[in-house]
Short mmCIF file of C-alpha atoms and ligand atoms in Angstrom, two decimals:
data_model
loop_
_atom_site.label_atom_id
_atom_site.label_comp_id
_atom_site.label_asym_id
_atom_site.label_seq_id
_atom_site.Cartn_x
_atom_site.Cartn_y
_atom_site.Cartn_z
CA UNK A 1 -0.08 0.04 0.08
CA UNK A 2 1.33 3.47 -0.60
CA UNK A 3 1.45 6.39 1.47
CA UNK A 4 2.52 10.03 1.57
CA UNK A 5 5.13 10.88 3.95
CA UNK A 6 5.83 14.52 5.06
CA UNK A 7 9.22 14.49 6.40
CA UNK A 8 9.16 17.70 8.08
CA UNK A 9 6.12 19.86 8.52
CA UNK A 10 5.60 23.60 9.37
CA UNK A 11 7.72 24.53 6.34
CA UNK A 12 6.21 27.47 4.29
CA UNK A 13 5.58 26.37 0.59
CA UNK A 14 6.87 28.81 -1.71
CA UNK A 15 7.00 29.04 -5.63
CA UNK A 16 4.82 28.45 -8.42
CA UNK A 17 3.01 25.41 -10.27
CA UNK A 18 0.66 24.82 -13.18
CA UNK A 19 -2.61 23.48 -12.33
CA UNK A 20 -3.83 20.68 -14.23
CA UNK A 21 -7.02 20.07 -16.51
CA UNK A 22 -10.05 19.36 -14.38
CA UNK A 23 -11.01 15.82 -13.67
CA UNK A 24 -14.56 16.50 -13.35
CA UNK A 25 -14.71 18.23 -16.60
CA UNK A 26 -12.61 15.36 -18.43
CA UNK A 27 -14.82 12.65 -17.31
CA UNK A 28 -18.29 13.37 -18.96
CA UNK A 29 -16.28 14.76 -22.05
CA UNK A 30 -14.70 11.37 -22.19
CA UNK A 31 -18.27 9.66 -21.78
CA UNK A 32 -19.47 12.04 -24.56
CA UNK A 33 -17.20 10.57 -27.07
CA UNK A 34 -19.47 7.44 -27.14
CA UNK A 35 -22.28 9.56 -28.77
CA UNK A 36 -20.79 9.55 -32.21
CA UNK A 37 -18.65 7.18 -33.85
CA UNK A 38 -15.61 9.43 -34.50
CA UNK A 39 -12.14 10.48 -33.56
CA UNK A 40 -11.62 12.98 -30.72
CA UNK A 41 -8.71 14.82 -29.55
CA UNK A 42 -8.47 16.07 -25.91
CA UNK A 43 -5.82 18.28 -24.25
CA UNK A 44 -5.04 19.02 -20.59
CA UNK A 45 -6.38 15.99 -19.47
CA UNK A 46 -4.93 15.36 -15.90
CA UNK A 47 -3.03 12.04 -15.48
CA UNK A 48 -4.88 10.22 -12.63
CA UNK A 49 -6.46 7.28 -11.78
CA UNK A 50 -10.15 8.17 -12.59
CA UNK A 51 -9.17 9.10 -15.96
CA UNK A 52 -7.49 5.67 -16.23
CA UNK A 53 -10.60 4.07 -15.10
CA UNK A 54 -12.59 5.93 -17.69
CA UNK A 55 -10.07 4.94 -20.43
CA UNK A 56 -10.54 1.44 -19.46
CA UNK A 57 -14.35 1.59 -19.80
CA UNK A 58 -13.86 3.28 -23.24
CA UNK A 59 -11.65 0.15 -24.03
CA UNK A 60 -13.95 -2.27 -22.60
CA UNK A 61 -16.65 -0.90 -24.94
CA UNK A 62 -14.43 -1.31 -27.99
CA UNK A 63 -12.72 2.19 -28.10
CA UNK A 64 -9.15 2.94 -28.77
CA UNK A 65 -7.14 5.34 -26.78
CA UNK A 66 -3.77 6.73 -27.57
CA UNK A 67 -2.31 9.09 -24.79
CA UNK A 68 0.71 11.58 -25.00
CA UNK A 69 1.41 13.51 -21.90
CA UNK A 70 -1.72 15.39 -21.29
CA UNK A 71 -3.29 14.93 -24.71
CA UNK A 72 -5.50 12.10 -25.57
CA UNK A 73 -6.75 10.54 -28.80
CA UNK A 74 -10.16 8.71 -28.42
CA UNK A 75 -11.59 6.51 -31.30
CA UNK A 76 -15.10 5.44 -30.77
CA UNK A 77 -15.77 4.23 -34.49
CA UNK A 78 -15.77 0.53 -33.66
CA UNK A 79 -17.61 0.40 -30.26
CA UNK A 80 -19.15 -2.88 -30.07
CA UNK A 81 -20.43 -3.10 -26.43
CA UNK A 82 -23.04 -1.40 -24.29
CA UNK A 83 -22.20 -2.91 -20.92
CA UNK A 84 -19.76 -1.33 -18.39
CA UNK A 85 -17.96 -4.12 -16.59
CA UNK A 86 -18.84 -4.37 -12.94
CA UNK A 87 -15.21 -4.05 -11.90
CA UNK A 88 -14.87 -0.78 -13.50
CA UNK A 89 -18.05 0.44 -12.29
CA UNK A 90 -17.21 -0.30 -8.71
CA UNK A 91 -13.97 1.80 -9.25
CA UNK A 92 -15.82 5.09 -9.90
CA UNK A 93 -19.28 6.60 -9.82
CA UNK A 94 -18.62 8.57 -12.91
CA UNK A 95 -18.87 5.58 -14.94
CA UNK A 96 -22.78 6.27 -14.77
CA UNK A 97 -22.16 8.82 -17.15
CA UNK A 98 -21.87 6.48 -19.97
CA UNK A 99 -25.58 5.83 -19.47
CA UNK A 100 -26.88 8.78 -21.42
CA UNK A 101 -24.59 8.29 -24.22
CA UNK A 102 -24.97 4.72 -24.71
CA UNK A 103 -28.70 5.05 -24.60
CA UNK A 104 -28.18 8.04 -27.05
CA UNK A 105 -26.16 6.07 -29.57
CA UNK A 106 -27.39 2.46 -29.29
CA UNK A 107 -30.73 2.81 -27.35
CA UNK A 108 -29.37 0.27 -24.65
CA UNK A 109 -27.04 0.09 -21.75
CA UNK A 110 -26.20 -2.27 -18.83
CA UNK A 111 -24.51 -0.88 -15.61
CA UNK A 112 -24.23 -1.99 -12.13
CA UNK A 113 -24.24 0.08 -8.79
CA UNK A 114 -21.31 2.65 -9.12
CA UNK A 115 -18.44 2.97 -6.68
CA UNK A 116 -16.29 5.97 -5.82
CA UNK A 117 -15.61 7.90 -2.80
CA UNK A 118 -17.41 6.81 0.41
CA UNK A 119 -19.29 9.83 1.36
CA UNK A 120 -23.07 8.83 1.73
CA UNK A 121 -25.52 6.49 -0.01
CA UNK A 122 -25.30 8.59 -3.45
CA UNK A 123 -28.03 6.77 -5.49
CA UNK A 124 -28.34 7.03 -9.17
CA UNK A 125 -32.41 7.59 -9.00
CA UNK A 126 -32.43 10.90 -10.53
CA UNK A 127 -30.36 9.74 -13.72
CA UNK A 128 -32.79 6.96 -14.14
CA UNK A 129 -35.73 9.10 -13.71
CA UNK A 130 -34.81 11.71 -16.07
CA UNK A 131 -33.59 9.22 -18.77
CA UNK A 132 -37.01 7.27 -18.29
CA UNK A 133 -38.83 10.64 -18.86
CA UNK A 134 -37.17 10.71 -22.19
CA UNK A 135 -38.36 7.50 -23.03
CA UNK A 136 -35.78 4.71 -21.86
CA UNK A 137 -37.05 1.92 -19.89
CA UNK A 138 -35.13 0.37 -16.98
CA UNK A 139 -34.86 -2.96 -15.35
CA UNK A 140 -33.07 -3.95 -11.90
CA UNK A 141 -31.88 -7.30 -11.24
CA UNK A 142 -29.13 -8.90 -9.27
CA UNK A 143 -27.36 -5.50 -8.82
CA UNK A 144 -27.32 -4.87 -12.42
CA UNK A 145 -29.51 -2.04 -14.21
CA UNK A 146 -30.34 -2.53 -17.91
CA UNK A 147 -31.83 0.30 -19.83
CA UNK A 148 -33.14 0.03 -23.36
CA UNK A 149 -35.84 1.51 -25.70
CA UNK A 150 -34.61 2.93 -29.10
CA UNK A 151 -33.83 6.52 -29.56
CA UNK A 152 -34.35 8.80 -26.54
CA UNK A 153 -37.06 11.67 -27.06
CA UNK A 154 -36.69 15.13 -25.98
CA UNK A 155 -38.59 16.27 -22.98
CA UNK A 156 -39.19 19.06 -20.31
CA UNK A 157 -37.28 17.91 -17.13
CA UNK A 158 -37.34 19.47 -13.69
CA UNK A 159 -34.58 18.11 -11.47
CA UNK A 160 -35.52 17.77 -7.96
CA UNK A 161 -31.89 18.85 -6.99
CA UNK A 162 -29.54 20.66 -9.19
CA UNK A 163 -27.26 17.20 -9.28
CA UNK A 164 -24.17 17.75 -11.17
CA UNK A 165 -23.90 14.13 -12.78
CA UNK A 166 -27.78 14.13 -13.61
CA UNK A 167 -27.46 17.48 -15.44
CA UNK A 168 -24.48 16.01 -17.55
CA UNK A 169 -26.27 12.56 -18.20
CA UNK A 170 -29.30 14.19 -19.42
CA UNK A 171 -27.37 16.65 -21.77
CA UNK A 172 -25.54 13.61 -23.05
CA UNK A 173 -28.64 11.80 -23.66
CA UNK A 174 -30.47 14.68 -25.01
CA UNK A 175 -27.70 15.79 -27.51
CA UNK A 176 -28.95 12.98 -30.13
CA UNK A 177 -32.36 12.66 -28.96
CA UNK A 178 -35.47 13.34 -31.06
CA UNK A 179 -36.62 16.75 -30.41
CA UNK A 180 -35.75 19.51 -27.91
CA UNK A 181 -35.04 18.85 -24.11
CA UNK A 182 -35.17 21.52 -21.43
CA UNK A 183 -33.50 20.90 -18.07
CA UNK A 184 -34.75 23.04 -15.37
CA UNK A 185 -32.97 23.57 -11.91
CA UNK A 186 -29.88 22.34 -13.54
CA UNK A 187 -26.65 22.13 -11.94
CA UNK A 188 -24.41 25.28 -12.82
CA UNK A 189 -20.78 24.14 -12.28
CA UNK A 190 -17.89 25.29 -14.64
CA UNK A 191 -17.80 21.55 -15.89
CA UNK A 192 -21.09 21.69 -17.25
CA UNK A 193 -20.30 24.66 -19.37
CA UNK A 194 -17.15 22.87 -20.59
CA UNK A 195 -19.36 19.70 -21.66
CA UNK A 196 -21.70 21.97 -23.28
CA UNK A 197 -18.67 23.62 -25.33
CA UNK A 198 -17.33 20.11 -26.16
CA UNK A 199 -20.73 18.94 -27.30
CA UNK A 200 -21.49 22.03 -29.27
CA UNK A 201 -18.05 21.71 -30.79
CA UNK A 202 -19.17 18.27 -31.97
CA UNK A 203 -21.91 19.86 -33.59
CA UNK A 204 -24.63 19.81 -30.82
CA UNK A 205 -26.97 22.54 -30.34
CA UNK A 206 -27.16 23.39 -26.49
CA UNK A 207 -27.44 26.80 -24.74
CA UNK A 208 -27.89 27.74 -21.04
CA UNK A 209 -25.12 25.84 -19.33
CA UNK A 210 -23.81 27.81 -16.36
CA UNK A 211 -27.64 28.87 -15.59
CA UNK A 212 -30.37 26.63 -14.12
CA UNK A 213 -32.22 25.96 -17.43
CA UNK A 214 -30.32 24.17 -20.27
CA UNK A 215 -31.92 23.95 -23.60
CA UNK A 216 -30.85 21.01 -26.16
CA UNK A 217 -31.72 20.62 -29.71
CA UNK A 218 -31.39 17.05 -30.49
CA UNK A 219 -29.39 16.20 -33.52
CA UNK A 220 -29.34 13.27 -35.70
CA UNK A 221 -25.54 13.10 -36.10
CA UNK A 222 -22.57 14.81 -34.54
CA UNK A 223 -18.95 14.62 -35.57
CA UNK A 224 -15.36 14.15 -33.78
CA UNK A 225 -13.79 17.28 -32.46
CA UNK A 226 -10.62 18.73 -30.49
CA UNK A 227 -10.82 20.33 -27.27
CA UNK A 228 -8.84 21.77 -24.24
CA UNK A 229 -10.20 20.89 -20.78
CA UNK A 230 -10.78 23.84 -18.34
CA UNK A 231 -8.32 24.02 -15.30
CA UNK A 232 -9.23 22.06 -12.07
CA UNK A 233 -10.71 24.56 -9.77
CA UNK A 234 -10.48 21.87 -6.93
CA UNK A 235 -6.75 21.14 -7.52
CA UNK A 236 -6.27 25.16 -7.51
CA UNK A 237 -8.24 25.54 -4.23
CA UNK A 238 -6.35 22.77 -2.67
CA UNK A 239 -3.11 24.42 -3.40
CA UNK A 240 -4.08 27.90 -2.30
CA UNK A 241 -4.86 26.17 1.13
CA UNK A 242 -1.51 24.46 0.97
CA UNK A 243 -0.13 27.89 0.84
CA UNK A 244 -2.21 29.21 3.49
CA UNK A 245 -1.85 26.51 5.92
CA UNK A 246 1.91 26.53 5.74
CA UNK A 247 1.88 30.41 5.96
CA UNK A 248 3.86 30.38 2.50
CA UNK A 249 3.61 32.16 -0.80
CA UNK A 250 2.19 30.13 -3.74
CA UNK A 251 1.55 31.14 -7.22
CA UNK A 252 -0.82 29.25 -9.57
CA UNK A 253 -0.57 29.12 -13.11
CA UNK A 254 -3.44 28.02 -15.52
CA UNK A 255 -6.50 28.93 -13.29
CA UNK A 256 -9.81 30.56 -13.97
CA UNK A 257 -10.29 32.79 -10.72
CA UNK A 258 -14.05 33.09 -11.71
CA UNK A 259 -14.40 29.54 -10.90
CA UNK A 260 -12.85 29.95 -7.45
CA UNK A 261 -14.84 33.02 -6.39
CA UNK A 262 -16.75 31.38 -3.23
CA UNK A 263 -13.39 29.65 -2.28
CA UNK A 264 -11.34 33.04 -2.69
CA UNK A 265 -14.05 34.83 -0.63
CA UNK A 266 -13.52 32.37 2.22
CA UNK A 267 -9.57 32.46 2.27
CA UNK A 268 -9.82 36.35 2.16
CA UNK A 269 -12.29 36.12 5.16
CA UNK A 270 -9.72 33.89 6.88
CA UNK A 271 -7.33 36.77 6.71
CA UNK A 272 -5.15 35.85 3.81
CA UNK A 273 -4.20 37.83 0.63
CA UNK A 274 -4.74 36.56 -2.80
CA UNK A 275 -3.69 38.32 -5.76
CA UNK A 276 -5.51 37.77 -9.18
CA UNK A 277 -3.68 38.53 -12.35
CA UNK A 278 -5.12 37.01 -15.54
CA UNK A 279 -4.86 33.31 -15.47
CA UNK A 280 -2.90 33.26 -12.25
CA UNK A 281 -3.62 33.25 -8.51
CA UNK A 282 -1.14 34.07 -5.77
CA UNK A 283 -1.63 33.52 -2.11
CA UNK A 284 0.49 35.45 0.24
CA UNK A 285 0.17 33.83 4.00
CA UNK A 286 3.37 34.90 5.74
CA UNK A 287 3.04 35.27 9.34
CA UNK A 288 -1.00 34.84 9.19
CA UNK A 289 -2.85 32.85 11.68
CA UNK A 290 -6.17 32.20 10.17
CA UNK A 291 -9.47 33.68 11.38
CA UNK A 292 -12.14 31.26 12.23
CA UNK A 293 -15.17 30.79 9.64
CA UNK A 294 -18.65 29.88 9.23
CA UNK A 295 -18.76 27.49 6.04
CA UNK A 296 -21.88 26.01 4.53
CA UNK A 297 -21.64 23.91 1.33
CA UNK A 298 -24.05 24.58 -1.61
CA UNK A 299 -24.29 23.77 -5.14
CA UNK A 300 -22.33 25.98 -7.45
CA UNK A 301 -21.76 28.97 -7.23
CA UNK A 302 -22.00 28.16 -3.46
CA UNK A 303 -19.00 26.88 -1.56
CA UNK A 304 -18.10 23.77 -3.01
CA UNK A 305 -18.38 20.35 -0.99
CA UNK A 306 -15.09 19.18 -2.59
CA UNK A 307 -13.36 22.13 -0.66
CA UNK A 308 -14.86 21.30 2.71
CA UNK A 309 -12.37 18.76 3.99
CA UNK A 310 -9.27 20.99 3.00
CA UNK A 311 -10.87 24.01 4.70
CA UNK A 312 -11.53 21.76 7.82
CA UNK A 313 -7.65 21.14 8.04
CA UNK A 314 -6.79 25.01 7.80
CA UNK A 315 -9.60 25.84 10.32
CA UNK A 316 -8.10 23.40 12.74
CA UNK A 317 -5.39 26.03 13.44
CA UNK A 318 -7.55 29.19 13.12
CA UNK A 319 -8.11 31.63 15.86
CA UNK A 320 -11.29 30.79 17.58
CA UNK A 321 -14.12 28.45 16.75
CA UNK A 322 -15.33 27.58 13.16
CA UNK A 323 -18.50 25.85 12.19
CA UNK A 324 -18.79 23.87 8.80
CA UNK A 325 -21.97 22.72 7.53
CA UNK A 326 -22.14 19.86 4.92
CA UNK A 327 -25.21 20.21 2.88
CA UNK A 328 -24.62 18.01 -0.38
CA UNK A 329 -23.43 14.56 1.12
CA UNK A 330 -24.72 12.85 4.10
CA UNK A 331 -21.49 11.29 5.36
CA UNK A 332 -18.67 13.59 4.48
CA UNK A 333 -16.89 14.30 7.77
CA UNK A 334 -14.78 11.09 8.18
CA UNK A 335 -11.53 13.34 7.87
CA UNK A 336 -12.42 14.94 11.31
CA UNK A 337 -11.49 11.81 13.25
CA UNK A 338 -8.07 11.57 11.51
CA UNK A 339 -7.34 15.40 11.90
CA UNK A 340 -7.76 14.86 15.45
CA UNK A 341 -4.96 12.29 15.53
CA UNK A 342 -2.95 15.39 14.50
CA UNK A 343 -4.15 17.42 17.46
CA UNK A 344 -7.22 19.11 15.97
CA UNK A 345 -10.07 19.96 18.28
CA UNK A 346 -13.06 18.99 16.37
CA UNK A 347 -16.74 17.91 17.24
CA UNK A 348 -18.91 16.56 14.59
CA UNK A 349 -22.73 16.51 15.22
CA UNK A 350 -24.46 15.27 12.24
CA UNK A 351 -23.96 17.45 9.28
CA UNK A 352 -22.21 20.06 11.15
CA UNK A 353 -18.55 20.24 12.42
CA UNK A 354 -17.55 22.55 15.15
CA UNK A 355 -13.80 23.13 15.07
CA UNK A 356 -11.90 24.89 18.13
CA UNK A 357 -8.81 26.00 16.65
CA UNK A 358 -5.46 25.08 18.23
CA UNK A 359 -2.04 26.68 18.20
CA UNK A 360 -0.09 23.65 16.62
CA UNK A 361 -0.76 20.14 14.98
CA UNK A 362 1.51 17.42 15.55
CA UNK A 363 2.94 15.07 13.02
CA UNK A 364 1.31 11.56 13.43
CA UNK A 365 0.27 8.42 11.46
CA UNK A 366 -3.00 8.80 9.87
CA UNK A 367 -5.15 6.84 7.39
CA UNK A 368 -6.83 8.53 4.53
CA UNK A 369 -10.56 7.76 4.60
CA UNK A 370 -11.84 6.23 1.24
CA UNK A 371 -12.63 9.77 -0.16
CA UNK A 372 -10.16 11.75 -2.26
CA UNK A 373 -10.54 15.20 -0.70
CA UNK A 374 -10.37 13.89 2.75
CA UNK A 375 -7.06 12.25 1.99
CA UNK A 376 -5.99 15.92 0.59
CA UNK A 377 -6.98 17.30 3.83
CA UNK A 378 -4.55 15.13 5.71
CA UNK A 379 -1.70 15.87 3.51
CA UNK A 380 -2.46 19.52 4.09
CA UNK A 381 -2.76 19.18 7.72
CA UNK A 382 0.55 17.19 7.76
CA UNK A 383 2.22 20.02 5.88
CA UNK A 384 1.37 22.13 8.84
CA UNK A 385 2.04 19.78 11.52
CA UNK A 386 5.34 19.59 13.76
CA UNK A 387 7.76 16.81 12.65
CA UNK A 388 6.80 13.80 10.45
CA UNK A 389 3.49 12.82 9.26
CA UNK A 390 2.63 9.56 7.39
CA UNK A 391 -0.88 9.56 5.47
CA UNK A 392 -1.50 6.03 4.52
CA UNK A 393 -4.12 4.52 2.04
CA UNK A 394 -3.62 7.29 -0.48
CA UNK A 395 -5.21 5.37 -3.27
CA UNK A 396 -8.24 7.43 -3.22
CA UNK A 397 -6.13 10.80 -3.25
CA UNK A 398 -4.57 9.40 -6.56
CA UNK A 399 -7.79 9.25 -8.03
CA UNK A 400 -8.23 12.91 -8.23
CA UNK A 401 -4.83 14.73 -8.06
CA UNK A 402 -2.28 14.75 -10.92
CA UNK A 403 1.18 14.43 -9.43
CA UNK A 404 0.28 15.95 -6.12
CA UNK A 405 3.56 14.99 -4.39
CA UNK A 406 5.74 16.11 -7.21
CA UNK A 407 3.99 19.49 -7.12
CA UNK A 408 4.18 19.83 -3.40
CA UNK A 409 8.14 19.17 -3.72
CA UNK A 410 8.30 21.85 -6.65
CA UNK A 411 6.94 24.26 -3.58
CA UNK A 412 9.68 23.08 -1.33
CA UNK A 413 7.65 20.72 0.77
CA UNK A 414 9.69 17.61 2.22
CA UNK A 415 7.39 15.01 1.11
CA UNK A 416 7.82 11.63 -0.58
CA UNK A 417 5.52 8.81 -1.85
CA UNK A 418 6.45 5.70 0.13
CA UNK A 419 5.33 1.90 0.36
CA UNK A 420 3.87 1.04 3.75
CA UNK A 421 3.48 -2.71 4.82
CA UNK A 422 0.91 -4.17 6.94
CA UNK A 423 3.60 -4.56 9.78
CA UNK A 424 4.30 -0.85 9.48
CA UNK A 425 0.60 -0.16 9.61
CA UNK A 426 0.31 -2.32 12.67
CA UNK A 427 3.55 -1.19 14.44
C1 LIG B 501 -20.14 15.46 -8.74
C2 LIG B 501 -18.61 15.63 -8.65
C3 LIG B 501 -18.34 15.58 -7.15
C4 LIG B 501 -19.03 16.71 -6.42
C5 LIG B 501 -20.37 16.56 -6.67
C6 LIG B 501 -21.19 17.83 -5.96
C7 LIG B 501 -17.89 14.57 -10.59
C8 LIG B 501 -17.09 13.39 -11.23
N1 LIG B 501 -18.21 14.36 -9.35
O1 LIG B 501 -20.49 14.35 -8.24
O2 LIG B 501 -16.83 15.78 -7.22
O3 LIG B 501 -18.59 16.35 -5.12
O4 LIG B 501 -20.53 16.67 -7.96
O5 LIG B 501 -20.56 18.86 -6.25
O6 LIG B 501 -18.29 15.64 -11.36
N2 LIG B 501 -28.04 12.29 -5.63
C9 LIG B 501 -29.34 11.55 -5.47
N3 LIG B 501 -29.78 10.76 -6.66
C10 LIG B 501 -29.12 11.00 -7.83
C11 LIG B 501 -27.93 11.67 -7.90
C12 LIG B 501 -27.41 12.34 -6.82
O7 LIG B 501 -29.77 11.46 -4.40
O8 LIG B 501 -29.43 10.14 -8.88
C13 LIG B 501 -27.49 13.09 -4.38
C14 LIG B 501 -26.16 12.53 -4.09
O9 LIG B 501 -26.24 11.46 -3.25
C15 LIG B 501 -25.57 13.78 -3.31
C16 LIG B 501 -26.20 14.91 -4.15
O10 LIG B 501 -27.32 14.40 -4.95
O11 LIG B 501 -25.95 13.74 -1.89
C17 LIG B 501 -25.51 15.73 -5.12
O12 LIG B 501 -24.88 14.75 -5.97
P1 LIG B 501 -24.43 15.05 -7.60
O13 LIG B 501 -24.48 16.54 -7.71
O14 LIG B 501 -25.17 14.35 -8.44
O15 LIG B 501 -22.95 14.73 -7.49
P2 LIG B 501 -22.10 13.87 -8.53
O16 LIG B 501 -22.47 14.22 -9.83
O17 LIG B 501 -22.20 12.42 -8.15
#
């Protein structure tokens, strides 16, 4: 098993790094390539485990992939299967994003219950409901879900909640459906705008992404295309906090500051200075102890749930008492227990965490919960803790961060990837 060892914490990070392309934008875009038999070229795709799983799914469906650094060619001309293998579904929830495109192209799909981060029940009922409204039939048996029904039909759909994945799946299904689709109460995340841009470059006709109403005019056929993925706002937010928690000075290249407004607002409220210049962001934190904060997670443009664990790490060292309320996922507080091992003072009551700031964290052995942002929060805390910290079980961190250790090293952190044996864990 792999771990991240922070050999010496409390070292201010200094320097600049380039933020990778967005994981959560790349995944639905890769699923979109199934819609039309063609060749696609993607740039700025991050190199990380979830992308590899998505590639494996495309290959299992009969696709061909060539990767060169952060660019990727996807050829979906010879797809010959509509079944996502169970072992790949279990590895990543985003595999369900193939439902819309497979129904859109072949009129059938077979999936099993998806895996991914363990942060609550995460059902797929809204995906199924929306695609059913568009004319698909679904049958569930022995843990598998089979969908069929010929070509999908355009429909007015009102989502119960602005779910990111549901909005994407319905956009994907609607792009080749007969007639027009309107998605109301749609999610407004920047990754949805990127998906719209990608689909439109394939010849789709979609407007409204980024607002709560998306209109899709179904097209009989689309075409291959070339696209550069937007920068990863969550990776950028994580590195801003790495700068803040270590009282350092970190400059990020390749960011869209507008996508990080709610995060930047909270970092400034905590007392740090952030400079915005074009597509760069610099955090200046020398000598600053953060102010306590009150944070509530909401759908975009509200404060992102994917930054909640990392802020909990920062607020462990704040002046005074902070309160974090998690409104998106039911069980996304597991990092609190591990942060406490480093000396944090946190009480979790249901979906709320009360964090009493302490003056210092102390290096220790911690285990990353099976949730990738939780793991990132522990690495941040380790960077700020006195002495050595070992974060074990980092498989989930690697699902979502492209070269985390390499980038931290570039900023001067004393970190390394290590192998941990069972004996080490039990010692
Ligand atoms: C996406 C992101 C994830 C982020 C989340 C919220 C990707 C690959 N992942 O996940 O990083 O944390 O948005 O910003 O883009 N729900 C249902 N039924 C459904 C679908 C969702 O009850 O059919 C619930 C979920 O359990 C959750 C909430 O809705 O409590 C939000 O989920 P959703 O917005 O769909 O998140 P994901 O698309 O899974």
